[in-house]
Amino acid sequence: AQTVTQSQPEMSVQEAETVTLSCTYDTSESDYYLFWYKQPPSRQMILVIRQEAYKQQNATENRFSVNFQKAAKSFSLKISDSQLGDAAMYFCAYRILTGANNLFFGTGTRLTVIP
Amino acid sequence: DAGVTQSPTHLIKTRGQHVTLRCSPISGHKSVSWYQQVLGQGPQFIFQYYEKEERGRGNFPDRFSARQFPNYSSELNVNALLLGDSALYLCASSLIRSAYEQYFGPGTRLTVT
């Protein structure tokens, strides 16, 4: 079964501080993509960062970076210098490269940024 | 360029009714996927359409159906609505079926009473 687990339903961080959101997944596939999406109250799902499973180097995108541990099937998101606009639901997701190419999502982590 | 658009924004229906949700992909995108997001959960895959053909289906009953038109826009139809169908329905488009990134629309909030 394809599953994604986000064990932190809620997290909070002080503005300008760093926070890490956790994600583990389960797949029998060897090649896949991993993603973090942000969903603000406007409901629009926005891609934050992506990682190809075959790449050992962790992806970075400005203040966002990931810690990808393939053997452990772990894919955490680190947000540095947190800003008020980072407050949102964050979803971890992956996509296998066969079949329907659909995304499998976790249950999300609600991030609150404290001014 | 316009992003993915969905209509209507909100919808209230009664149990047993039928509903049609619409999605217009980004210009040039040929693949459309539909997801259901129940409150407090992550989105779940319903369908993928590419070049007007169904290319994938999630674990949803036959009450759910969809189609894609020649201009690549798409409709999601749900028959015999149940209370449990209340959710945010998201549409995502991509350039090709296996494209790296899917672009999501703002969703349609369906409430079944």
Short mmCIF file of C-alpha atoms in Angstrom, two decimals:
data_model
loop_
_atom_site.label_atom_id
_atom_site.label_comp_id
_atom_site.label_asym_id
_atom_site.label_seq_id
_atom_site.Cartn_x
_atom_site.Cartn_y
_atom_site.Cartn_z
CA ALA A 1 0.00 0.00 0.00
CA GLN A 2 1.11 3.52 -0.72
CA THR A 3 0.96 5.59 2.46
CA VAL A 4 2.29 8.89 3.71
CA THR A 5 2.47 9.68 7.42
CA GLN A 6 2.78 13.12 8.92
CA SER A 7 2.97 12.60 12.67
CA GLN A 8 2.70 16.26 13.65
CA PRO A 9 -0.88 17.52 13.21
CA GLU A 10 0.18 20.99 14.42
CA MET A 11 3.42 22.87 14.79
CA SER A 12 4.27 26.41 15.77
CA VAL A 13 7.36 28.53 15.26
CA GLN A 14 8.47 31.99 16.24
CA GLU A 15 8.91 34.42 13.40
CA ALA A 16 12.51 34.30 12.07
CA GLU A 17 13.15 30.92 13.70
CA THR A 18 13.57 27.51 12.07
CA VAL A 19 11.07 24.66 12.09
CA THR A 20 11.17 21.11 10.76
CA LEU A 21 8.11 19.19 9.60
CA SER A 22 8.32 15.40 9.52
CA CYS A 23 7.12 12.95 6.90
CA THR A 24 7.55 9.25 6.34
CA TYR A 25 6.19 7.22 3.46
CA ASP A 26 5.85 3.65 2.39
CA THR A 27 6.25 2.40 -1.15
CA SER A 28 7.67 -0.66 -2.80
CA GLU A 29 8.69 1.39 -5.85
CA SER A 30 12.34 2.27 -6.33
CA ASP A 31 11.82 5.42 -8.34
CA TYR A 32 9.44 8.18 -7.37
CA TYR A 33 9.14 11.89 -6.69
CA LEU A 34 8.59 13.52 -3.32
CA PHE A 35 6.91 16.86 -2.72
CA TRP A 36 5.93 19.32 -0.05
CA TYR A 37 2.83 21.35 -0.78
CA LYS A 38 1.53 24.37 1.12
CA GLN A 39 -2.20 25.03 1.42
CA PRO A 40 -3.06 28.45 2.88
CA PRO A 41 -6.61 29.38 3.91
CA SER A 42 -7.25 30.35 0.28
CA ARG A 43 -7.21 26.53 -0.35
CA GLN A 44 -4.88 26.77 -3.33
CA MET A 45 -2.32 23.96 -3.18
CA ILE A 46 1.11 25.45 -3.85
CA LEU A 47 4.24 23.42 -4.53
CA VAL A 48 6.99 24.30 -2.06
CA ILE A 49 9.77 21.90 -2.96
CA ARG A 50 10.34 18.61 -4.78
CA GLN A 51 12.89 15.83 -4.71
CA GLU A 52 13.64 13.03 -7.12
CA ALA A 53 14.21 9.77 -5.25
CA TYR A 54 17.25 8.88 -7.36
CA LYS A 55 19.07 12.04 -6.29
CA GLN A 56 21.10 11.81 -3.12
CA GLN A 57 21.52 15.55 -2.79
CA ASN A 58 18.83 17.20 -0.72
CA ALA A 59 16.73 19.78 -2.53
CA THR A 60 16.74 23.41 -1.43
CA GLU A 61 14.52 26.26 -2.49
CA ASN A 62 15.44 29.57 -0.85
CA ARG A 63 14.40 29.24 2.83
CA PHE A 64 13.04 25.72 2.32
CA SER A 65 15.15 22.59 2.35
CA VAL A 66 14.54 18.90 2.78
CA ASN A 67 16.29 16.05 4.55
CA PHE A 68 15.71 13.01 2.35
CA GLN A 69 16.63 9.64 3.83
CA LYS A 70 15.70 7.04 1.22
CA ALA A 71 16.53 3.96 3.25
CA ALA A 72 14.45 5.22 6.14
CA LYS A 73 11.72 6.49 3.77
CA SER A 74 11.85 9.84 5.50
CA PHE A 75 11.38 13.25 3.90
CA SER A 76 11.36 16.19 6.32
CA LEU A 77 10.95 19.86 5.45
CA LYS A 78 12.99 22.58 7.11
CA ILE A 79 11.79 26.16 6.97
CA SER A 80 14.43 28.73 7.92
CA ASP A 81 13.81 32.34 8.90
CA SER A 82 10.08 31.66 9.23
CA GLN A 83 7.76 34.39 8.02
CA LEU A 84 4.13 35.14 8.83
CA GLY A 85 3.23 34.17 5.29
CA ASP A 86 4.50 30.64 5.91
CA ALA A 87 1.48 29.91 8.11
CA ALA A 88 -0.55 27.23 6.33
CA MET A 89 -1.26 23.52 6.11
CA TYR A 90 1.73 21.62 4.78
CA PHE A 91 1.24 18.34 2.96
CA CYS A 92 3.90 15.80 2.17
CA ALA A 93 3.23 13.81 -1.00
CA TYR A 94 4.88 11.38 -3.35
CA ARG A 95 4.24 10.13 -6.82
CA ILE A 96 5.34 6.88 -8.40
CA LEU A 97 6.32 6.86 -12.05
CA THR A 98 4.02 4.06 -13.15
CA GLY A 99 0.28 3.75 -13.34
CA ALA A 100 -1.79 6.89 -13.05
CA ASN A 101 1.09 9.11 -11.89
CA ASN A 102 -1.16 10.42 -9.14
CA LEU A 103 -0.02 12.04 -5.93
CA PHE A 104 -0.36 10.28 -2.57
CA PHE A 105 -0.77 12.82 0.23
CA GLY A 106 -0.28 12.75 3.97
CA THR A 107 -2.82 14.18 6.43
CA GLY A 108 -1.00 17.47 6.76
CA THR A 109 0.68 19.59 9.43
CA ARG A 110 -0.82 22.93 10.39
CA LEU A 111 1.97 25.45 10.87
CA THR A 112 1.39 28.55 12.98
CA VAL A 113 3.91 31.38 12.89
CA ILE A 114 4.02 33.46 16.05
CA PRO A 115 4.97 37.12 15.59
CA ASP B 1 -1.25 33.31 -17.99
CA ALA B 2 -4.35 32.14 -16.16
CA GLY B 3 -3.88 29.30 -13.73
CA VAL B 4 -6.18 26.34 -13.26
CA THR B 5 -9.75 27.52 -12.79
CA GLN B 6 -12.62 25.67 -11.19
CA SER B 7 -16.32 26.36 -10.98
CA PRO B 8 -18.36 26.80 -8.98
CA THR B 9 -16.46 27.97 -5.90
CA HIS B 10 -19.05 26.70 -3.46
CA LEU B 11 -22.00 24.38 -3.88
CA ILE B 12 -24.70 23.08 -1.56
CA LYS B 13 -26.64 19.98 -2.56
CA THR B 14 -29.11 17.59 -0.94
CA ARG B 15 -28.54 13.88 -0.45
CA GLY B 16 -29.49 11.90 -3.54
CA GLN B 17 -28.90 14.77 -5.94
CA HIS B 18 -26.40 14.93 -8.75
CA VAL B 19 -23.55 17.44 -9.09
CA THR B 20 -21.20 18.53 -11.86
CA LEU B 21 -17.93 20.28 -11.13
CA ARG B 22 -15.86 21.94 -13.81
CA CYS B 23 -12.16 22.52 -14.35
CA SER B 24 -10.20 24.46 -16.95
CA PRO B 25 -6.51 23.56 -17.09
CA ILE B 26 -3.66 25.91 -17.77
CA SER B 27 -3.47 26.70 -21.46
CA GLY B 28 -1.50 23.98 -23.24
CA HIS B 29 -1.88 21.44 -20.45
CA LYS B 30 -3.35 18.17 -21.66
CA SER B 31 -3.62 16.24 -18.40
CA VAL B 32 -6.22 16.84 -15.71
CA SER B 33 -6.47 15.06 -12.37
CA TRP B 34 -9.21 15.25 -9.76
CA TYR B 35 -8.73 14.94 -6.02
CA GLN B 36 -11.15 14.87 -3.09
CA GLN B 37 -10.07 16.54 0.15
CA VAL B 38 -12.27 15.79 3.12
CA LEU B 39 -11.95 18.25 6.00
CA GLY B 40 -8.89 17.50 8.09
CA GLN B 41 -7.34 15.10 5.59
CA GLY B 42 -5.02 15.22 2.64
CA PRO B 43 -6.33 15.08 -0.91
CA GLN B 44 -7.21 11.67 -2.35
CA PHE B 45 -6.88 10.84 -6.01
CA ILE B 46 -10.10 10.28 -7.95
CA PHE B 47 -9.29 10.39 -11.67
CA GLN B 48 -6.68 11.32 -14.22
CA TYR B 49 -7.52 12.21 -17.78
CA TYR B 50 -5.03 12.68 -20.55
CA GLU B 51 -5.83 13.40 -24.17
CA LYS B 52 -9.52 12.92 -23.38
CA GLU B 53 -9.07 9.38 -22.09
CA GLU B 54 -9.21 8.09 -18.54
CA ARG B 55 -5.68 7.09 -17.54
CA GLY B 56 -6.15 6.37 -13.88
CA ARG B 57 -8.82 5.93 -11.25
CA GLY B 58 -8.64 5.96 -7.49
CA ASN B 59 -10.66 3.93 -5.03
CA PHE B 60 -13.98 5.69 -5.52
CA PRO B 61 -17.42 4.20 -6.26
CA ASP B 62 -19.03 4.23 -9.69
CA ARG B 63 -21.16 7.18 -8.59
CA PHE B 64 -18.10 9.24 -9.49
CA SER B 65 -17.41 9.80 -13.16
CA ALA B 66 -15.54 12.32 -15.24
CA ARG B 67 -14.74 13.30 -18.76
CA GLN B 68 -12.35 15.54 -20.64
CA PHE B 69 -13.36 17.66 -23.58
CA PRO B 70 -11.47 18.46 -26.82
CA ASN B 71 -10.28 21.75 -25.30
CA TYR B 72 -8.87 19.68 -22.35
CA SER B 73 -11.30 21.10 -19.81
CA SER B 74 -12.88 18.51 -17.57
CA GLU B 75 -16.03 17.74 -15.63
CA LEU B 76 -16.40 15.65 -12.51
CA ASN B 77 -19.85 14.18 -11.95
CA VAL B 78 -21.13 12.66 -8.76
CA ASN B 79 -24.51 10.89 -8.65
CA ALA B 80 -26.70 9.97 -5.69
CA LEU B 81 -24.85 12.29 -3.33
CA LEU B 82 -24.11 11.13 0.20
CA LEU B 83 -23.27 13.22 3.24
CA GLY B 84 -19.78 11.78 3.06
CA ASP B 85 -19.23 13.37 -0.35
CA SER B 86 -18.96 16.76 1.35
CA ALA B 87 -15.42 17.87 0.61
CA LEU B 88 -13.15 20.21 -1.29
CA TYR B 89 -12.71 18.93 -4.83
CA LEU B 90 -9.40 19.88 -6.36
CA CYS B 91 -8.42 19.83 -9.98
CA ALA B 92 -4.80 19.72 -11.08
CA SER B 93 -3.36 20.08 -14.55
CA SER B 94 -0.02 19.20 -16.07
CA LEU B 95 1.58 19.60 -19.46
CA ILE B 96 1.78 15.88 -20.11
CA ARG B 97 0.64 12.84 -18.22
CA SER B 98 3.98 12.16 -16.53
CA ALA B 99 4.95 15.77 -15.97
CA TYR B 100 6.98 16.48 -12.90
CA GLU B 101 4.65 19.09 -11.52
CA GLN B 102 0.90 19.32 -11.20
CA TYR B 103 -0.68 22.75 -10.85
CA PHE B 104 -3.73 22.92 -8.63
CA GLY B 105 -6.85 25.02 -8.89
CA PRO B 106 -8.54 26.70 -5.93
CA GLY B 107 -11.07 23.91 -5.56
CA THR B 108 -14.83 23.60 -5.30
CA ARG B 109 -16.28 23.29 -1.82
CA LEU B 110 -19.22 20.85 -1.95
CA THR B 111 -21.57 20.59 0.99
CA VAL B 112 -24.17 17.81 1.01
CA THR B 113 -27.06 18.26 3.46
#
